[in-house]
CSV table of C-alpha atoms in Angstrom, one decimal:
chain,number,residue,atom,x,y,z
A,18,MET,CA,-13.0,22.1,25.5
A,19,SER,CA,-16.7,20.0,25.0
A,20,ARG,CA,-16.9,16.8,27.5
A,21,SER,CA,-16.4,14.6,24.6
A,22,ALA,CA,-13.5,16.4,23.4
A,23,THR,CA,-11.8,15.7,26.8
A,24,ARG,CA,-12.8,12.2,26.8
A,25,VAL,CA,-11.0,11.9,23.3
A,26,ILE,CA,-7.9,13.2,24.7
A,27,ALA,CA,-8.0,11.3,27.9
A,28,ALA,CA,-8.3,8.3,25.6
A,29,VAL,CA,-5.6,8.8,23.5
A,30,VAL,CA,-3.2,10.0,26.5
A,31,ALA,CA,-3.9,6.2,27.6
A,32,VAL,CA,-3.3,5.0,24.4
A,33,LEU,CA,0.0,6.6,24.0
A,34,ALA,CA,1.5,5.3,26.9
A,35,PHE,CA,1.7,2.3,25.2
A,36,ALA,CA,2.7,3.9,22.0
A,37,PRO,CA,6.0,2.5,19.9
A,38,ALA,CA,8.7,5.4,18.4
A,39,ALA,CA,7.3,4.7,15.0
A,40,ARG,CA,4.6,7.5,13.8
A,41,ALA,CA,1.8,6.6,11.3
A,42,GLY,CA,-1.3,8.2,12.0
A,43,GLY,CA,-1.5,12.2,11.6
A,44,PRO,CA,-2.4,14.1,8.5
A,45,SER,CA,-0.8,11.2,6.6
A,46,LEU,CA,-3.7,8.6,7.9
A,47,VAL,CA,-5.5,7.1,5.1
A,48,ILE,CA,-9.1,7.0,5.5
A,49,GLY,CA,-11.3,5.5,3.0
A,50,ALA,CA,-14.3,3.4,3.2
A,51,ALA,CA,-15.1,-0.5,2.5
A,52,GLU,CA,-17.4,-0.5,0.0
A,53,ASP,CA,-17.8,-3.3,-2.6
A,54,ASP,CA,-20.6,-1.2,-4.4
A,55,VAL,CA,-17.9,0.4,-6.6
A,56,ARG,CA,-17.5,-3.4,-8.0
A,57,SER,CA,-19.1,-3.4,-11.5
A,58,PRO,CA,-18.7,-4.6,-14.8
A,59,VAL,CA,-20.0,-1.4,-16.4
A,60,LEU,CA,-17.7,1.4,-15.8
A,61,ALA,CA,-20.3,4.2,-15.5
A,62,ASP,CA,-21.6,2.3,-12.6
A,63,ALA,CA,-18.3,1.7,-10.7
A,64,LYS,CA,-17.5,5.2,-11.7
A,65,ALA,CA,-21.1,6.5,-10.0
A,66,GLN,CA,-20.4,4.9,-6.9
A,67,MET,CA,-16.5,5.9,-6.6
A,68,ASP,CA,-18.0,9.3,-7.1
A,69,LEU,CA,-19.9,9.3,-3.9
A,70,ILE,CA,-16.6,8.1,-1.9
A,71,ARG,CA,-14.7,11.0,-3.1
A,72,LEU,CA,-17.7,13.5,-2.4
A,73,ALA,CA,-17.8,12.1,1.1
A,74,GLY,CA,-14.3,12.8,1.7
A,75,PHE,CA,-12.8,9.2,1.4
A,76,GLY,CA,-9.2,9.3,-0.1
A,77,ALA,CA,-9.3,5.4,-0.5
A,78,VAL,CA,-11.5,2.3,-0.9
A,79,ARG,CA,-11.3,-1.4,0.2
A,80,ILE,CA,-13.0,-3.8,-1.8
A,81,THR,CA,-13.1,-7.7,-1.4
A,82,GLN,CA,-12.3,-10.5,-4.3
A,83,ILE,CA,-13.9,-13.8,-3.6
A,84,TRP,CA,-11.5,-16.7,-3.9
A,85,SER,CA,-12.7,-20.3,-4.6
A,86,PRO,CA,-11.0,-23.7,-4.2
A,87,GLY,CA,-8.9,-24.8,-7.1
A,88,GLU,CA,-8.7,-21.3,-8.4
A,89,THR,CA,-5.0,-20.0,-9.3
A,90,THR,CA,-5.5,-17.5,-11.8
A,91,LEU,CA,-8.2,-14.3,-11.8
A,92,ALA,CA,-11.3,-15.0,-13.9
A,93,PRO,CA,-11.8,-13.1,-17.1
A,94,ALA,CA,-15.1,-11.5,-15.3
A,95,ASP,CA,-13.5,-10.6,-12.4
A,96,LEU,CA,-10.8,-8.8,-14.2
A,97,ALA,CA,-13.0,-6.8,-15.8
A,98,ILE,CA,-14.8,-5.7,-12.8
A,99,LEU,CA,-11.2,-5.0,-11.1
A,100,ASP,CA,-10.0,-2.8,-14.3
A,101,ASN,CA,-13.5,-0.8,-13.8
A,102,VAL,CA,-12.7,-0.6,-10.2
A,103,VAL,CA,-9.0,1.2,-10.8
A,104,ALA,CA,-10.0,2.9,-13.9
A,105,ALA,CA,-13.0,4.6,-11.7
A,106,ALA,CA,-10.6,5.2,-8.7
A,107,ARG,CA,-7.7,6.6,-10.8
A,108,LEU,CA,-10.5,9.4,-12.2
A,109,ASP,CA,-11.5,10.1,-8.8
A,110,GLY,CA,-7.8,10.2,-7.3
A,111,ILE,CA,-9.1,7.1,-5.0
A,112,GLU,CA,-6.4,4.5,-3.5
A,113,VAL,CA,-7.7,0.9,-3.8
A,114,ILE,CA,-6.6,-1.9,-1.4
A,115,ALA,CA,-8.1,-5.5,-2.1
A,116,THR,CA,-8.9,-7.9,0.3
A,117,VAL,CA,-8.6,-11.5,-1.1
A,118,LEU,CA,-10.8,-14.2,1.1
A,119,ASN,CA,-12.5,-17.1,0.9
A,120,ALA,CA,-16.4,-16.7,1.0
A,121,ASN,CA,-17.0,-18.8,3.9
A,122,ALA,CA,-15.7,-21.5,6.6
A,123,LYS,CA,-16.5,-24.2,4.0
A,124,THR,CA,-14.2,-23.0,1.7
A,125,ALA,CA,-11.5,-22.3,4.2
A,126,PRO,CA,-8.0,-22.7,2.6
A,127,LEU,CA,-6.5,-25.3,4.9
A,128,THR,CA,-4.5,-28.1,2.9
A,129,PRO,CA,-1.1,-27.3,1.4
A,130,GLU,CA,-2.5,-27.5,-1.8
A,131,ALA,CA,-5.4,-24.9,-1.4
A,132,GLN,CA,-3.1,-22.3,0.2
A,133,SER,CA,-0.7,-22.7,-2.5
A,134,ASP,CA,-3.6,-22.2,-5.0
A,135,PHE,CA,-4.8,-19.1,-2.8
A,136,ALA,CA,-1.3,-17.6,-2.9
A,137,ALA,CA,-1.0,-17.9,-6.5
A,138,TYR,CA,-4.6,-16.6,-7.1
A,139,THR,CA,-3.7,-13.6,-5.0
A,140,ALA,CA,-0.3,-12.9,-6.7
A,141,ASP,CA,-2.1,-13.2,-10.3
A,142,LEU,CA,-4.4,-10.7,-9.3
A,143,LEU,CA,-1.7,-8.1,-8.2
A,144,THR,CA,-0.1,-9.0,-11.6
A,145,GLN,CA,-3.1,-8.6,-13.7
A,146,VAL,CA,-4.1,-5.3,-12.1
A,147,PRO,CA,-1.0,-3.7,-11.1
A,148,ALA,CA,-2.8,-0.6,-9.9
A,149,ILE,CA,-3.7,-2.1,-6.4
A,150,ARG,CA,-0.5,-2.1,-4.5
A,151,HIS,CA,-1.8,-3.4,-1.1
A,152,VAL,CA,-3.7,-6.5,-0.6
A,153,ILE,CA,-5.3,-7.9,2.8
A,154,VAL,CA,-5.2,-11.9,2.9
A,155,GLY,CA,-8.4,-13.4,4.3
A,156,ASN,CA,-11.1,-11.9,6.4
A,157,GLU,CA,-11.7,-12.6,9.9
A,158,PRO,CA,-10.1,-16.0,10.5
A,159,ASN,CA,-10.7,-15.9,14.2
A,160,LEU,CA,-14.4,-16.4,13.3
A,161,ASN,CA,-16.4,-19.8,12.6
A,162,LEU,CA,-18.1,-17.8,9.7
A,163,TYR,CA,-15.2,-17.8,7.6
A,164,TRP,CA,-12.5,-20.2,9.2
A,165,LEU,CA,-13.1,-23.6,10.8
A,166,PRO,CA,-11.9,-25.7,12.4
A,167,GLN,CA,-11.1,-23.1,15.3
A,168,PHE,CA,-9.9,-25.4,17.8
A,169,ASP,CA,-8.1,-29.1,17.3
A,170,ALA,CA,-9.6,-32.1,19.2
A,171,SER,CA,-7.5,-31.3,22.0
A,172,GLY,CA,-9.4,-27.5,22.5
A,173,GLY,CA,-6.2,-26.1,21.6
A,174,ASP,CA,-5.4,-23.6,18.4
A,175,ALA,CA,-6.2,-24.8,15.1
A,176,ALA,CA,-7.1,-21.3,13.1
A,177,ALA,CA,-4.1,-19.5,13.8
A,178,THR,CA,-2.0,-21.9,13.1
A,179,ALA,CA,-3.4,-22.7,9.6
A,180,TYR,CA,-3.8,-19.0,8.8
A,181,GLU,CA,-0.3,-18.4,9.9
A,182,SER,CA,0.6,-20.9,7.0
A,183,LEU,CA,-1.5,-19.1,4.3
A,184,LEU,CA,-0.2,-16.1,5.0
A,185,ALA,CA,3.5,-17.1,4.6
A,186,ALA,CA,2.9,-18.6,1.4
A,187,THR,CA,0.7,-15.7,0.2
A,188,TYR,CA,3.2,-13.1,1.4
A,189,ASP,CA,5.9,-15.1,-0.8
A,190,ALA,CA,4.0,-15.4,-3.5
A,191,VAL,CA,3.0,-11.7,-3.7
A,192,LYS,CA,6.6,-10.8,-2.9
A,193,ALA,CA,7.7,-13.2,-5.7
A,194,ALA,CA,5.5,-11.3,-8.3
A,195,ASP,CA,6.1,-7.9,-7.2
A,196,PRO,CA,8.1,-7.0,-3.9
A,197,MET,CA,6.5,-3.7,-3.7
A,198,VAL,CA,2.8,-4.7,-2.8
A,199,GLU,CA,2.2,-4.2,1.0
A,200,VAL,CA,1.0,-7.5,2.2
A,201,ILE,CA,-1.5,-6.8,5.3
A,202,GLY,CA,-2.4,-9.8,7.3
A,203,GLY,CA,-5.1,-10.5,9.9
A,204,ALA,CA,-8.4,-8.7,9.2
A,205,VAL,CA,-9.3,-10.0,12.8
A,206,SER,CA,-12.5,-9.8,14.3
A,207,PRO,CA,-12.8,-7.5,17.7
A,208,ARG,CA,-14.1,-10.3,19.8
A,209,GLY,CA,-14.8,-14.0,20.3
A,210,ASN,CA,-15.7,-16.7,23.1
A,211,ASP,CA,-12.6,-19.0,23.1
A,212,GLN,CA,-14.5,-21.9,24.2
A,213,PRO,CA,-14.1,-25.2,22.0
A,214,ASN,CA,-17.3,-26.4,23.3
A,215,GLY,CA,-19.3,-23.3,23.1
A,216,PRO,CA,-22.2,-22.9,20.8
A,217,ARG,CA,-20.1,-20.5,18.4
A,218,LEU,CA,-16.7,-21.5,17.8
A,219,THR,CA,-14.8,-18.0,17.6
A,220,HIS,CA,-11.3,-17.0,19.3
A,221,SER,CA,-11.1,-13.4,20.6
A,222,PRO,CA,-7.9,-11.1,19.7
A,223,THR,CA,-6.5,-11.4,22.8
A,224,THR,CA,-6.1,-15.2,22.2
A,225,PHE,CA,-5.7,-15.5,18.3
A,226,ILE,CA,-3.0,-12.9,18.2
A,227,PRO,CA,-0.6,-14.8,20.3
A,228,ASP,CA,-1.4,-17.7,19.1
A,229,LEU,CA,-0.6,-16.3,15.3
A,230,GLY,CA,2.9,-15.1,16.6
A,231,ALA,CA,3.2,-18.8,18.3
A,232,ALA,CA,2.3,-20.5,15.3
A,233,TYR,CA,4.9,-18.3,13.5
A,234,ARG,CA,7.6,-18.8,15.8
A,235,ALA,CA,7.2,-22.7,15.7
A,236,SER,CA,7.3,-22.5,11.9
A,237,GLY,CA,11.1,-21.4,12.3
A,238,ARG,CA,10.6,-18.9,9.3
A,239,THR,CA,13.3,-16.3,9.1
A,240,THR,CA,11.5,-13.8,7.0
A,241,PRO,CA,7.9,-11.7,7.8
A,242,ILE,CA,4.7,-12.9,6.6
A,243,MET,CA,3.0,-9.0,6.9
A,244,ASP,CA,4.1,-5.8,6.0
A,245,ALA,CA,1.1,-4.6,7.9
A,246,PHE,CA,-1.9,-5.9,10.4
A,247,ALA,CA,-5.5,-5.3,9.5
A,248,PHE,CA,-7.9,-5.2,12.4
A,249,HIS,CA,-12.0,-4.7,12.6
A,250,PRO,CA,-12.5,-2.7,16.1
A,251,TYR,CA,-16.4,-2.3,16.1
A,252,GLU,CA,-17.8,-1.7,19.0
A,253,ASP,CA,-20.6,-4.3,20.7
A,254,ASN,CA,-23.2,-2.2,19.5
A,255,SER,CA,-23.6,1.2,17.6
A,256,SER,CA,-24.5,3.0,20.6
A,257,ILE,CA,-21.3,3.0,22.1
A,258,ALA,CA,-19.1,5.6,21.8
A,259,PRO,CA,-15.5,5.1,20.3
A,260,VAL,CA,-13.9,6.7,22.9
A,261,LYS,CA,-15.3,4.3,25.6
A,262,GLY,CA,-12.7,1.4,26.2
A,263,LEU,CA,-13.0,-1.6,27.6
A,264,ASN,CA,-12.2,-3.3,30.9
A,265,PRO,CA,-8.7,-4.2,30.5
A,266,LYS,CA,-9.6,-7.8,31.8
A,267,SER,CA,-11.9,-8.1,28.5
A,268,THR,CA,-10.6,-10.5,25.5
A,269,SER,CA,-12.4,-7.9,23.0
A,270,VAL,CA,-10.4,-5.1,21.6
A,271,MET,CA,-12.1,-1.8,20.6
A,272,ILE,CA,-10.9,1.2,18.6
A,273,ALA,CA,-10.1,3.0,22.2
A,274,ASP,CA,-7.8,-0.5,23.2
A,275,TYR,CA,-5.2,0.7,21.1
A,276,GLY,CA,-2.4,0.2,23.5
A,277,LYS,CA,-3.7,-3.4,24.4
A,278,LEU,CA,-3.4,-3.9,20.5
A,279,VAL,CA,-0.2,-3.1,20.0
A,280,ALA,CA,0.8,-5.1,23.2
A,281,LEU,CA,-0.8,-8.1,21.7
A,282,LEU,CA,1.4,-7.5,18.2
A,283,GLY,CA,4.5,-7.4,20.4
A,284,LYS,CA,3.9,-10.1,22.5
A,285,ALA,CA,3.2,-12.5,19.7
A,286,PHE,CA,6.2,-11.0,17.2
A,287,ASP,CA,8.4,-9.0,19.1
A,288,GLY,CA,12.0,-10.3,18.9
A,289,THR,CA,11.6,-12.1,15.7
A,290,PRO,CA,12.2,-11.1,11.9
A,291,GLN,CA,8.5,-10.5,11.7
A,292,PRO,CA,7.7,-6.7,13.3
A,293,GLY,CA,5.2,-6.8,15.9
A,294,SER,CA,4.7,-3.4,18.1
A,295,THR,CA,6.0,-1.6,15.2
A,296,LEU,CA,3.9,-3.0,12.9
A,297,PRO,CA,1.6,-0.8,10.7
A,298,ILE,CA,-1.9,-1.0,11.6
A,299,TYR,CA,-5.0,-0.7,9.4
A,300,TYR,CA,-8.5,-0.3,10.7
A,301,ASP,CA,-9.9,-1.5,7.6
A,302,GLU,CA,-13.4,-1.9,8.9
A,303,PHE,CA,-15.3,0.3,11.6
A,304,GLY,CA,-19.2,1.1,11.2
A,305,VAL,CA,-22.0,2.9,13.2
A,306,GLN,CA,-25.1,2.1,11.9
A,307,SER,CA,-27.7,4.9,12.0
A,308,GLN,CA,-31.5,4.8,12.5
A,309,ILE,CA,-34.0,4.9,9.2
A,310,PRO,CA,-36.2,7.9,9.0
A,311,PRO,CA,-39.5,7.0,8.2
A,312,GLU,CA,-39.4,8.7,5.0
A,313,GLU,CA,-36.6,6.8,3.7
A,314,ALA,CA,-38.1,3.1,4.9
A,315,SER,CA,-39.3,2.3,1.8
A,316,LEU,CA,-35.4,1.9,0.6
A,317,TYR,CA,-34.9,-1.2,2.9
A,318,THR,CA,-35.9,-4.7,3.3
A,319,GLY,CA,-36.5,-6.8,6.2
A,320,ALA,CA,-36.4,-5.8,10.2
A,321,GLU,CA,-33.4,-4.2,12.2
A,322,GLN,CA,-31.8,-6.9,14.8
A,323,SER,CA,-32.3,-6.2,18.4
A,324,THR,CA,-28.6,-6.0,19.3
A,325,THR,CA,-27.7,-3.2,16.7
A,326,LYS,CA,-28.6,-0.4,19.0
A,327,PRO,CA,-28.6,2.2,15.8
A,328,VAL,CA,-28.0,6.0,16.4
A,329,ASP,CA,-29.7,9.2,15.1
A,330,GLU,CA,-27.4,10.7,12.5
A,331,ALA,CA,-26.0,13.4,14.4
A,332,THR,CA,-24.7,10.8,16.8
A,333,GLN,CA,-23.5,8.8,14.1
A,334,ALA,CA,-20.9,11.7,12.7
A,335,VAL,CA,-19.9,12.6,16.6
A,336,TYR,CA,-19.0,8.7,16.4
A,337,TYR,CA,-17.0,8.8,13.6
A,338,LYS,CA,-15.3,11.9,14.3
A,339,GLN,CA,-14.2,10.4,17.6
A,340,ALA,CA,-12.8,7.2,15.6
A,341,ILE,CA,-11.1,9.6,13.4
A,342,GLN,CA,-9.3,11.4,16.3
A,343,LEU,CA,-8.5,8.1,18.1
A,344,ALA,CA,-7.0,6.4,14.5
A,345,PHE,CA,-5.4,10.1,14.0
A,346,CYS,CA,-3.6,10.0,17.5
A,347,SER,CA,-2.5,6.4,17.3
A,348,PRO,CA,1.4,6.1,16.1
A,349,THR,CA,1.4,2.9,14.2
A,350,VAL,CA,-2.1,3.3,12.7
A,351,LYS,CA,-1.8,3.8,8.9
A,352,GLY,CA,-5.2,3.5,7.7
A,353,PHE,CA,-9.1,3.8,8.7
A,354,PHE,CA,-12.0,2.6,6.7
A,355,ILE,CA,-15.7,2.9,7.4
A,356,PHE,CA,-17.8,0.2,6.4
A,357,HIS,CA,-19.9,1.3,4.3
A,358,SER,CA,-20.1,4.6,2.2
A,359,VAL,CA,-23.8,3.6,1.2
A,360,ASP,CA,-26.3,1.5,3.6
A,361,GLU,CA,-26.9,-2.0,2.7
A,362,THR,CA,-30.9,-2.2,1.7
A,363,ALA,CA,-31.4,-5.6,3.9
A,364,LEU,CA,-31.8,-4.4,7.4
A,365,THR,CA,-30.1,-7.3,8.6
A,366,GLY,CA,-27.0,-6.0,7.1
A,367,TRP,CA,-25.2,-2.7,7.8
A,368,GLN,CA,-26.7,0.9,7.5
A,369,SER,CA,-23.4,2.4,8.6
A,370,GLY,CA,-23.0,4.5,5.4
A,371,LEU,CA,-23.2,8.4,4.8
A,372,TYR,CA,-25.8,7.8,1.7
A,373,TYR,CA,-28.9,5.9,1.7
A,374,PRO,CA,-29.1,3.1,-0.7
A,375,ASP,CA,-30.0,5.7,-3.4
A,376,GLY,CA,-27.2,7.9,-3.1
A,377,THR,CA,-28.8,10.4,-1.0
A,378,PRO,CA,-26.5,12.0,1.4
A,379,LYS,CA,-27.4,11.0,5.5
A,380,ALA,CA,-26.9,14.6,7.8
A,381,SER,CA,-23.9,12.2,9.1
A,382,LEU,CA,-22.1,13.0,5.8
A,383,VAL,CA,-21.1,16.4,6.0
A,384,PRO,CA,-19.7,16.4,9.6
A,385,THR,CA,-17.7,13.1,8.7
A,386,ARG,CA,-16.6,14.9,5.9
A,387,LEU,CA,-15.3,18.0,7.5
A,388,ALA,CA,-13.6,15.4,10.2
A,389,ILE,CA,-11.8,13.8,7.4
A,390,GLN,CA,-10.6,17.2,6.1
A,391,GLU,CA,-9.6,18.1,9.5
A,392,ALA,CA,-7.6,14.9,9.9
A,393,HIS,CA,-5.6,15.5,6.6
A,394,ARG,CA,-5.2,19.4,7.8
A,395,GLY,CA,-3.4,18.1,11.4
A,396,VAL,CA,-6.2,19.6,13.6
A,397,VAL,CA,-9.1,16.9,14.2
A,398,ALA,CA,-7.0,16.1,17.7
A,399,HIS,CA,-4.5,17.2,19.8
A,400,CYS,CA,-1.9,14.3,20.3
A,401,PRO,CA,0.8,14.0,22.7
A,402,GLY,CA,3.8,13.1,21.0
A,403,LEU,CA,2.7,14.2,18.1
A,404,GLN,CA,4.9,17.5,16.5
A,405,LEU,CA,4.0,18.5,13.1
A,406,THR,CA,6.0,20.8,10.7
A,407,PRO,CA,4.3,22.2,7.9
A,408,LYS,CA,5.4,21.9,4.3
A,409,ALA,CA,4.9,25.0,2.3
A,410,LYS,CA,5.3,26.8,-1.0
A,411,ALA,CA,5.3,30.4,-1.5
A,412,SER,CA,4.7,32.5,-4.9
A,413,GLN,CA,4.4,35.8,-6.5
A,414,ARG,CA,1.2,36.5,-8.3
A,415,GLY,CA,1.7,39.9,-9.6
A,416,ALA,CA,1.2,42.5,-6.2
A,417,ARG,CA,-0.2,39.4,-4.9
A,418,LEU,CA,1.9,36.9,-2.5
A,419,VAL,CA,0.5,33.4,-2.2
A,420,LEU,CA,1.1,30.7,0.4
A,421,SER,CA,0.0,27.0,0.5
A,422,CYS,CA,0.8,24.6,3.3
A,423,ASP,CA,0.0,20.8,3.5
A,424,ILE,CA,-1.7,21.2,6.9
A,425,ASP,CA,-2.9,24.0,8.7
A,426,CYS,CA,-0.3,26.5,9.6
A,427,THR,CA,-0.1,29.9,11.4
A,428,TYR,CA,2.5,32.2,9.9
A,429,VAL,CA,4.6,35.3,10.6
A,430,ALA,CA,5.1,36.9,7.4
A,431,GLN,CA,8.1,39.5,7.3
A,432,LEU,CA,8.9,41.7,4.0
A,433,TYR,CA,12.5,42.8,3.9
A,434,ARG,CA,14.1,45.5,1.4
A,435,LEU,CA,17.7,43.7,1.0
A,436,PRO,CA,19.9,43.7,2.7
A,437,GLY,CA,18.1,44.1,5.7
A,438,MET,CA,15.2,46.3,6.3
A,439,LEU,CA,12.3,45.0,7.8
A,440,LEU,CA,9.4,46.8,5.8
A,441,THR,CA,6.3,45.3,7.4
A,442,THR,CA,5.0,42.1,9.8
A,443,ARG,CA,2.0,40.3,9.6
A,444,ARG,CA,0.6,37.3,11.1
A,445,GLY,CA,-2.5,34.8,10.4
A,446,ARG,CA,-3.2,31.3,9.6
A,447,ALA,CA,-3.6,29.0,6.2
A,448,ILE,CA,-6.1,26.1,5.9
A,449,GLY,CA,-3.9,23.4,4.8
A,450,GLY,CA,-4.5,22.5,1.2
A,451,VAL,CA,-5.8,26.0,0.2
A,452,ALA,CA,-3.7,28.9,-1.6
A,453,THR,CA,-3.9,32.0,0.8
A,454,THR,CA,-3.4,35.0,-0.6
A,455,LEU,CA,-1.1,36.8,2.5
A,456,PRO,CA,-1.9,40.5,3.9
A,457,VAL,CA,1.6,41.7,2.2
A,458,GLN,CA,1.6,42.9,-0.9
A,459,ALA,CA,4.9,43.2,-3.5
A,460,PRO,CA,6.0,46.9,-2.7
A,461,ARG,CA,6.1,49.5,-5.9
A,462,ALA,CA,9.2,51.1,-5.3
A,463,ALA,CA,12.7,49.5,-7.2
A,464,GLY,CA,15.1,47.4,-5.4
A,465,ARG,CA,15.4,44.1,-4.0
A,466,TYR,CA,13.1,42.4,-1.7
A,467,ARG,CA,12.7,39.0,0.0
A,468,LEU,CA,9.5,37.6,1.9
A,469,ARG,CA,10.5,35.5,4.9
A,470,LEU,CA,7.6,33.3,6.3
A,471,THR,CA,7.7,31.4,9.6
A,472,LEU,CA,5.5,28.7,9.5
A,473,THR,CA,4.0,26.7,12.6
A,474,ALA,CA,1.3,24.1,13.2
A,475,PRO,CA,-1.7,25.3,15.4
A,476,VAL,CA,-2.4,22.0,16.5
A,477,ASN,CA,0.2,19.3,17.5
A,478,LEU,CA,3.0,22.0,17.5
A,479,GLY,CA,6.3,20.8,16.2
A,480,LYS,CA,9.4,22.5,14.7
A,481,PRO,CA,9.0,25.8,12.4
A,482,ALA,CA,9.4,25.7,8.7
A,483,ILE,CA,11.0,28.9,7.0
A,484,VAL,CA,10.5,29.6,3.6
A,485,LEU,CA,12.2,32.5,1.6
A,486,LEU,CA,10.8,34.0,-1.3
A,487,PRO,CA,12.6,36.5,-3.5
A,488,VAL,CA,9.9,39.4,-4.3
A,489,SER,CA,9.8,41.8,-7.2
A,490,PRO,CA,8.5,45.3,-7.5
A,491,ARG,CA,5.1,45.4,-8.9
């Protein structure tokens, strides 16, 4: 076992010490890209960008939609763009998640009127674009970039209280329009300084999440304000391996600090009508920036910030796999999104994609795509407490007997001549999602036959599945 794999497992064991009984993660983990390049008034352009997302192995895309003060309905131009996004996504089998947010702190919806407008706008978007079934409310309300004031005159919380009110109003408006839409709250940044007199007014998640819970409790509300929680578990810079957790005393929360995040949600909401420690989590932004090769430098503008500390593309792929492994093993994590699929051209932005700005793939694309595939196949990591049972179908195609498992499965194939004579036993392994011809053929002699398949997961072993297939002589 490699040293990196050992570190991943050690981190996961620490995570699971805090894990509630609910299980998301695993092969059902939604793995996508946070990418607005798919937003285009031209369907062909939206489809071209969506194709890159599909080719990278992603099954979902998270886009943003800016709300402006006074708006209560989606503008026709924005509707046309979103229609193109969902049309392109449908053609590529991609799920769309939308974040509705204000552009900056100056436009934060603070008043009851502004919050009512924001809520109505979000509900209207989901009504006009019914293919979008998941919506994130706001973005990083614990940072002064998107939300001010962060503190009241006495240095106490202001941001979480106002955001809780917005989330409640939006939840009610969305559920009134369509109760089946998933409302996702939070979208919280992983760090902040908690200094009301500091140079940058921000809250850490360690403070903001409990403040959000306190605001909810104080409201006296008897219904939830969100169905899931979004979080941005970026590392302090791109050179830090995802498996490296923080000092427990740190106020930041990274992707390896899943147990800390669950504990914060539990502290905030457990014992109220709003689920806390069992609340599904979306890591809707996570990125590792890669170094720009000299031959690709002409595609970019500006200069890289010294604090970014980008890594080579091979390391980027390793770090993305580690992050996927951690999300896969986290029982309440429902989704993991890489920010972006395609690099931003400005070096002051994010060069965290799997493609250069012209759509040329980086060296990190293929290994990252393999990690995504291994997650869906159930073999990307061994997770304490995760027990998988394959779902399988068997069929006869002439003399061939064919097996398809939803995840990787090891099989014991036994062919019987009825009523009970065992003719042959064969063992092997099938790749999840790939039809596999078994090393057993239908007999030539007349008679009644049956194939019995005993199927188990090769990693994260759970109960075996049994499949029985009547076999006709060829």
